[in-house]
Amino acid sequence: MKHLLSTADLSRSEAVTILDTAAQMAATQERAVKKLPTLRGRTVVNLFFEDSTRTRISFETAAKRLSADVINFSAKGSSVSKGESLKDTALTLKAMGADAVIIRHQASGAPHTLAHAGWLDAPVINAGDGTHQHPTQALLDAYTMRRHLKGEVRGAADSKGVIGRDLSGLSVVLVGDVLHSRVARANVALLHTLGAQVTLVAPPTLLPVGVDVWPCAVSYDLDAVLREHQPDALMMLRVQRERMSSAGGGFFPSPLEYSRLYGLDQRRLDMLPGHAIVMHPGPMNRGLEISAQAADSPRSVIVEQVANGVAVRMAVLYLLLAGTSGTEGA
Ligand code: CP
């Protein structure tokens, strides 16, 4: 693995290696001294052309825990606002000795261009590009599912919930704005690779053209899916109003109507099996796709997803950078 651009590029073995490495990284974070010398002397650049709270801070924390130097670049306040191109930005980072570049960009495909145009000779990590992919989010989601659902047994005749290093046999339901969601695309590809059964639930207007060939089931009826699939993990997707022209942008009649049909509230929480977890990549629209009661319920692992993001990103940085020139051992 030279870059991490899309979960669709990962084999089962590569994905499991990242999750196993993340577990080892998480164990190091239980120690009094959390810092490892692994990437001492290496420079990691956080190149963010789009807003972020969780991903940017989490990558910065992960790189610092591995003793790398971190340069945070935000398009706002940089020469990008004067019209500087991605190429010239990349050449500037190269001149400054970047050993890895983490990029978030509003254009789907920008990380791929950065990785393959020949402007850099460093690993590129996609931190979210347009509506395309968000691989480390899907990896931290899979890591969270594995932590919570490993060993879950549904009965002697049904070993569906028993999982090992992958997510074989788990039922995962993703609900909401699939159309605009790079998290959904990244999760569907990774969950399929790891053996989970995935179901997408959304209004027809918030499903992309071509979803019928994705490796998952699709439904418009959340209550029917909760009743029939009894999911092990229920992931609510953010309604991406910034990618719509107004509050609902014509994608749904009203926020109230959306919540009624696709929101997670107490009634729907009560339909889940006892061991099921509730997930959300954040940031949440409380009261729209998820009620405050559901977000703060004991089933919610939303805050833990953020914490797990540090271990997963440490693993990704370690696997991409350690062993390349100038790196010390872990
Ligand atoms: N989940 C996620 O990508 O959050 P941020 O936009 O805050 O990074």
Short mmCIF file of C-alpha atoms in Angstrom, two decimals, residues 54 137 140-141 144 148 234 236 264 277-284 286 290-292 294-308:
data_model
loop_
_atom_site.label_atom_id
_atom_site.label_comp_id
_atom_site.label_asym_id
_atom_site.label_seq_id
_atom_site.Cartn_x
_atom_site.Cartn_y
_atom_site.Cartn_z
CA ARG A 54 -12.69 15.38 13.80
CA GLN A 137 -13.68 7.18 8.46
CA LEU A 140 -12.54 3.68 12.17
CA ASP A 141 -16.19 2.66 11.77
CA THR A 144 -15.55 0.36 16.26
CA HIS A 148 -18.21 -3.83 20.06
CA LEU A 234 -27.15 1.23 12.63
CA MET A 236 -27.12 7.43 10.64
CA LEU A 264 -33.61 7.78 14.58
CA ILE A 277 -24.85 -0.11 18.35
CA VAL A 278 -25.79 3.32 16.98
CA MET A 279 -23.18 5.16 14.92
CA HIS A 280 -22.82 8.54 13.22
CA PRO A 281 -19.69 9.90 11.51
CA GLY A 282 -20.39 13.45 12.75
CA PRO A 283 -21.01 16.27 12.72
CA MET A 284 -24.61 15.49 13.69
CA ARG A 286 -29.48 16.67 16.18
CA ILE A 290 -30.90 11.62 14.90
CA SER A 291 -32.68 12.74 18.06
CA ALA A 292 -30.67 13.97 21.03
CA ALA A 294 -30.69 8.54 20.42
CA ALA A 295 -27.35 10.35 20.06
CA ASP A 296 -26.79 10.28 23.82
CA SER A 297 -28.26 6.83 24.48
CA PRO A 298 -26.19 3.97 25.97
CA ARG A 299 -26.24 2.31 22.52
CA SER A 300 -24.51 5.28 20.94
CA VAL A 301 -20.78 4.80 20.17
CA ILE A 302 -20.50 8.16 18.40
CA VAL A 303 -17.96 9.68 20.78
CA GLU A 304 -15.97 6.46 20.82
CA GLN A 305 -15.82 6.54 17.00
CA VAL A 306 -13.89 9.81 17.33
CA ALA A 307 -11.47 8.29 19.87
CA ASN A 308 -10.94 5.23 17.68
#
